[in-house]
Tab-separated table of C-alpha atoms in Angstrom:
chain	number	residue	atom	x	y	z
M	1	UNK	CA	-79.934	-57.228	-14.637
M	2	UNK	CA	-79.179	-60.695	-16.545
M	3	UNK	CA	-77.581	-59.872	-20.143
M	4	UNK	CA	-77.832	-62.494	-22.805
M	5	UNK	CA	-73.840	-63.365	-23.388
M	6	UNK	CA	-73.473	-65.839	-26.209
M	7	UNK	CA	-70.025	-67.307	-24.470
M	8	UNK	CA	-72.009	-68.166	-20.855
M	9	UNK	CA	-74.352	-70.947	-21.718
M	10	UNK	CA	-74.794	-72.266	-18.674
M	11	UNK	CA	-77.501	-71.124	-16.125
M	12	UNK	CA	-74.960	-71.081	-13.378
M	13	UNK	CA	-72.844	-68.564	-15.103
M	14	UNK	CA	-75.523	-66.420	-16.074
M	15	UNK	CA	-76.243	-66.389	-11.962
M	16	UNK	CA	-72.649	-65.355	-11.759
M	17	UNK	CA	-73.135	-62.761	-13.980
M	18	UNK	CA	-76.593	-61.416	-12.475
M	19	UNK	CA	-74.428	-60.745	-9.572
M	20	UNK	CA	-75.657	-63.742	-7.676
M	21	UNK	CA	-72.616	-65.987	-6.547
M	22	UNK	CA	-73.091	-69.969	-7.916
M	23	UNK	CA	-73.094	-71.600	-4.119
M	24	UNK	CA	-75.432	-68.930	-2.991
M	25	UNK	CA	-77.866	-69.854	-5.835
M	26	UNK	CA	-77.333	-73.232	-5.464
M	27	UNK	CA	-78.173	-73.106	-1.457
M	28	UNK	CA	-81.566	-71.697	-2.278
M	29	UNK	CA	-83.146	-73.480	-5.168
M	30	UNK	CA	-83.870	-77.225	-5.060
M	31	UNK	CA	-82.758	-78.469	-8.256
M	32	UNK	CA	-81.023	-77.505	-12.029
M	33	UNK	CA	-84.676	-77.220	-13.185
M	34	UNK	CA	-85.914	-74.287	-10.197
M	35	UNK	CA	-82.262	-72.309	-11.262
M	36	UNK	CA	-83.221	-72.527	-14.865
M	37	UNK	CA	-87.807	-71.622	-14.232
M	38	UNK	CA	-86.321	-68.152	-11.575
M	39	UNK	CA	-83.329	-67.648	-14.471
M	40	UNK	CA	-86.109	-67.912	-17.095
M	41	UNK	CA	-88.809	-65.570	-15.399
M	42	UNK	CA	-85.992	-62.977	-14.467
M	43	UNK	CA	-84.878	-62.670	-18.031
M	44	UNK	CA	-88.518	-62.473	-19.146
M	45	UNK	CA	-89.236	-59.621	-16.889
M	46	UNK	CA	-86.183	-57.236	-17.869
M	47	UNK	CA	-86.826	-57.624	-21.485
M	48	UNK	CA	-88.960	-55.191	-22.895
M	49	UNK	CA	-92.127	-55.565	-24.444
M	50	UNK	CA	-92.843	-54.439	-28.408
M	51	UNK	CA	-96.200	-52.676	-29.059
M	52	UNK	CA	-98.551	-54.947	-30.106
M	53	UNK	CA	-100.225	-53.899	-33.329
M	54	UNK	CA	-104.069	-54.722	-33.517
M	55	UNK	CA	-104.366	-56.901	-36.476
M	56	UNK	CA	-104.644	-60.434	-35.571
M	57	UNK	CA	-102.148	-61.861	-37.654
M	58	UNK	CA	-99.747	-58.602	-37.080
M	59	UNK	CA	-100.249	-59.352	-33.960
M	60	UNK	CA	-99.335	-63.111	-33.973
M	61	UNK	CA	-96.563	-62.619	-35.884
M	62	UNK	CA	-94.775	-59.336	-33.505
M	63	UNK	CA	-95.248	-62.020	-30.928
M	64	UNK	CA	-93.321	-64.677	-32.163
M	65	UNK	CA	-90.564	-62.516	-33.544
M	66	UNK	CA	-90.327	-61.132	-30.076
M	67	UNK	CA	-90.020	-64.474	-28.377
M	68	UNK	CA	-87.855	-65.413	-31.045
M	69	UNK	CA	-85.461	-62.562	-30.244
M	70	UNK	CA	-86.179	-62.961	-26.625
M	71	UNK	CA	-84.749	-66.654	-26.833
M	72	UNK	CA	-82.236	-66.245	-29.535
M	73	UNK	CA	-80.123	-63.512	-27.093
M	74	UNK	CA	-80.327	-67.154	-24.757
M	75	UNK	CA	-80.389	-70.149	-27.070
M	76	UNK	CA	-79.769	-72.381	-24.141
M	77	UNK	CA	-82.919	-71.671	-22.589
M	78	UNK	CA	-84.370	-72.464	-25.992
M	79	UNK	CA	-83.324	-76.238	-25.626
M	80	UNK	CA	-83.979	-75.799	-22.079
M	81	UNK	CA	-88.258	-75.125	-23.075
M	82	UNK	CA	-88.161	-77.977	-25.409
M	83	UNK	CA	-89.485	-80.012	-23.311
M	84	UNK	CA	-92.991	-80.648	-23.268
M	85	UNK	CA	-94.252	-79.095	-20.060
M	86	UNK	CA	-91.327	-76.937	-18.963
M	87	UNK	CA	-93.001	-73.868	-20.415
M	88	UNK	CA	-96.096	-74.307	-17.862
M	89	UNK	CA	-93.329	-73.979	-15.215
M	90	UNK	CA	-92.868	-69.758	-16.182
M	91	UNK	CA	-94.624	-66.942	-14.274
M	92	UNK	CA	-97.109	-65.486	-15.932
M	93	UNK	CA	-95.140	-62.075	-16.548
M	94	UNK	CA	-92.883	-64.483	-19.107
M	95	UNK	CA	-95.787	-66.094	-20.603
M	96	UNK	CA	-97.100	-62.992	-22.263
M	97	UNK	CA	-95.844	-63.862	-25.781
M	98	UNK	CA	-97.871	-67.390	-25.357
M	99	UNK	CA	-100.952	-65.465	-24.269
M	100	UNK	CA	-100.620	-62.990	-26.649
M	101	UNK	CA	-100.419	-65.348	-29.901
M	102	UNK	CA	-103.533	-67.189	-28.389
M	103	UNK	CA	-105.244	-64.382	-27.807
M	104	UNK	CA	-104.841	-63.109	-31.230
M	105	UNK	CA	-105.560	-66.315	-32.897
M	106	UNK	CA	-108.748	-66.184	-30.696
M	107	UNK	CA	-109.516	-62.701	-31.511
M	108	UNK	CA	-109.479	-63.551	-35.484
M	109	UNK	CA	-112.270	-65.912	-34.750
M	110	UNK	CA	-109.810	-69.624	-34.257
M	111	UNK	CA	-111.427	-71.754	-31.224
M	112	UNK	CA	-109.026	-72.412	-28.461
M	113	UNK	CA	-108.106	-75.397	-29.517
M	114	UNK	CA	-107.117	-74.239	-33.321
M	115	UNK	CA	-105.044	-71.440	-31.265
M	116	UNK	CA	-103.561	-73.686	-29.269
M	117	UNK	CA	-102.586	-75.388	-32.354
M	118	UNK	CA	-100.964	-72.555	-34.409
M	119	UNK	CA	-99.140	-71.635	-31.090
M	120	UNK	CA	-97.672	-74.639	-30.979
M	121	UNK	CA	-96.884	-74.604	-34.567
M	122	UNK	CA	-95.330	-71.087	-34.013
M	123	UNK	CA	-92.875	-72.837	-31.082
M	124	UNK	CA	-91.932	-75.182	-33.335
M	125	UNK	CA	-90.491	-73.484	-35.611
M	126	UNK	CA	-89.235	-70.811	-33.666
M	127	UNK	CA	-87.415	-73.051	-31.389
M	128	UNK	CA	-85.806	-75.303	-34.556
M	129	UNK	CA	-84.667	-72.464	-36.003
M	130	UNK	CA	-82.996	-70.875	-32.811
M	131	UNK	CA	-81.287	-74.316	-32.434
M	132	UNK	CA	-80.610	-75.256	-35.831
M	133	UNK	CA	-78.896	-71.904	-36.099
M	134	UNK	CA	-77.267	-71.722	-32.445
M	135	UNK	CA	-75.653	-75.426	-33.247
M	136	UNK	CA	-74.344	-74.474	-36.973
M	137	UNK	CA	-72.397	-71.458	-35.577
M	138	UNK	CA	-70.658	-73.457	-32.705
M	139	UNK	CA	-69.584	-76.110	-35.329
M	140	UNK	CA	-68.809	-73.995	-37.659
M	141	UNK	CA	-69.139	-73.751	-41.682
M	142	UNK	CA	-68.239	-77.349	-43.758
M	143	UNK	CA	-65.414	-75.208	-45.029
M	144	UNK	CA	-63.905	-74.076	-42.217
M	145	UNK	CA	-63.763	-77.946	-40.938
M	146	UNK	CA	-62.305	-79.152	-44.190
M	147	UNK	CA	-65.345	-80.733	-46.486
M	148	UNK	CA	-67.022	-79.082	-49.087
M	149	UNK	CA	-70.568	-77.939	-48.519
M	150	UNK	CA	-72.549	-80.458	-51.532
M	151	UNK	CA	-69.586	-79.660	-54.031
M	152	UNK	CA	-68.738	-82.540	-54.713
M	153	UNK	CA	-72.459	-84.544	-54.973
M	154	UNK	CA	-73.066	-86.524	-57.957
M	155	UNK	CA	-75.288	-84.449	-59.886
M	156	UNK	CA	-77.063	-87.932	-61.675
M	157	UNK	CA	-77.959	-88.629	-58.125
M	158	UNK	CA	-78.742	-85.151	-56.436
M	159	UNK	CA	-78.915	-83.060	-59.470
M	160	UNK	CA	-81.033	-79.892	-57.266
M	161	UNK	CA	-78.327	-80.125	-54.324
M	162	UNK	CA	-75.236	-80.581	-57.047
M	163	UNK	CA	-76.673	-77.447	-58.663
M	164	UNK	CA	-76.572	-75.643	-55.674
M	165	UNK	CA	-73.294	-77.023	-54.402
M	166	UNK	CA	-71.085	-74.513	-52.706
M	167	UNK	CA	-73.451	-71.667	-52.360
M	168	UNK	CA	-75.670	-73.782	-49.655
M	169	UNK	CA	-73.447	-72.022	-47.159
M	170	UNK	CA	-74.459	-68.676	-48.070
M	171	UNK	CA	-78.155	-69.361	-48.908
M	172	UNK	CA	-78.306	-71.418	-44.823
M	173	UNK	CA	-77.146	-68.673	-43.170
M	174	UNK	CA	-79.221	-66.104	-44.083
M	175	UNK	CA	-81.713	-64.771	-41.612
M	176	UNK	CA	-85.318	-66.152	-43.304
M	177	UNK	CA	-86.741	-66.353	-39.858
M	178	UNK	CA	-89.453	-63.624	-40.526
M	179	UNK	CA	-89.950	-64.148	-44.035
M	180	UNK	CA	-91.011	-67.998	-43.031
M	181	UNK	CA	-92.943	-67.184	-39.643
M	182	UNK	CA	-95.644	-64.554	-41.979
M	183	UNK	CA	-95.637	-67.424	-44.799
M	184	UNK	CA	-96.019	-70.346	-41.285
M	185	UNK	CA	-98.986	-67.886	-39.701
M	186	UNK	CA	-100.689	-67.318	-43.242
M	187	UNK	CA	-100.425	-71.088	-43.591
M	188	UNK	CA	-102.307	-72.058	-40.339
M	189	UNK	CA	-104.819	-68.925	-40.424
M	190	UNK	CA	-105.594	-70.228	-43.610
M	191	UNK	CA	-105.713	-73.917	-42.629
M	192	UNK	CA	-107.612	-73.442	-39.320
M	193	UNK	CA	-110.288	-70.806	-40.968
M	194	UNK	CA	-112.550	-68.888	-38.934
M	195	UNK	CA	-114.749	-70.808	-35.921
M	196	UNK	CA	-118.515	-71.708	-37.308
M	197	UNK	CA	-121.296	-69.371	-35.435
């Protein structure tokens, strides 16, 4: 089995470590891209799958969180699925996340379009904060590198980020990830609205 290590971000030493030696792997795909789509699909498939609950928006929301965690344990493959397209490249056993948010957004009357929409919306944010928060811990705090975090901002100019000065630190790093994907899905339910009869 493939385990997430934060210290291996490269899809040839997560090979390594599925027990798969790098030239063997190498030999037998065609390209970075076909290592990273069979890496991808095998990771999917060992993960296990949360219980769904049956509210729509319950529903879209235990989805994301659980492809959040799901890429978050590989933030690599995060940036990887950035790219327009790559996603379509997954087996269908790592696609259940996708299908389950547009099946819920669906099932709360959104057309397929509008579901493809808040799905999107969803990624979005779910990949920006997995990156945003993967790149800030490999660089490392303002403090730890020597400058102050907004501590020493004019506060005629910036008054708001003078105010908040040294505390930004703190306040970035905590985990708001769910408490913004419920206020994100309420947001787009309530901007898409029910399909007309």
């Amino acid at each position: 089995m493939i385990e997430a290590r934060e210290d291996h971000d490269e899809p040839g030493m997560q090979a390594v470590e599925a027990g798969i030696g790098a030239t063997t792997v190498y030999r037998h795909v065609q390209d970075k891209e076909d290592l990273l789509v069979l890496l991808l699909n095998h990771y999917a498939d060992q993960t296990e799958r949360p219980e769904l609950p049956e509210d729509p928006r319950d529903r879209i929301v235990a989805a994301a969180t659980a492809m959040h965690d799901l890429l978050a344990g590989w933030p690599w493959a995060a940036e990887v699925l950035t790219v327009d397209g790559f996603v379509g490249l997954l087996d269908e056993s790592a696609l259940w996340t996708v299908e389950s948010i547009l099946a819920a957004a669906e099932s709360s009357g959104r057309t397929p379009e509008q579901a493809a929409y808040i799905f999107r919306s969803i990624w979005y944010y779910t990949v920006g904060e997995i990156l945003v928060r993967t790149h800030s811990q490999r660089r490392g705090s303002p403090a730890a590198s020597g400058r102050a975090a907004f501590g020493d901002l004019d506060p005629d100019r910036v008054p708001r980020l003078a105010a908040i000065g040294e505390r930004w630190p703190a306040l970035a790093a905590r985990d708001t990830y769910g408490q913004g994907l419920r206020a994100c899905v309420d947001g787009l339910l309530a901007q898409t609205g029910p399909a007309e009869s």
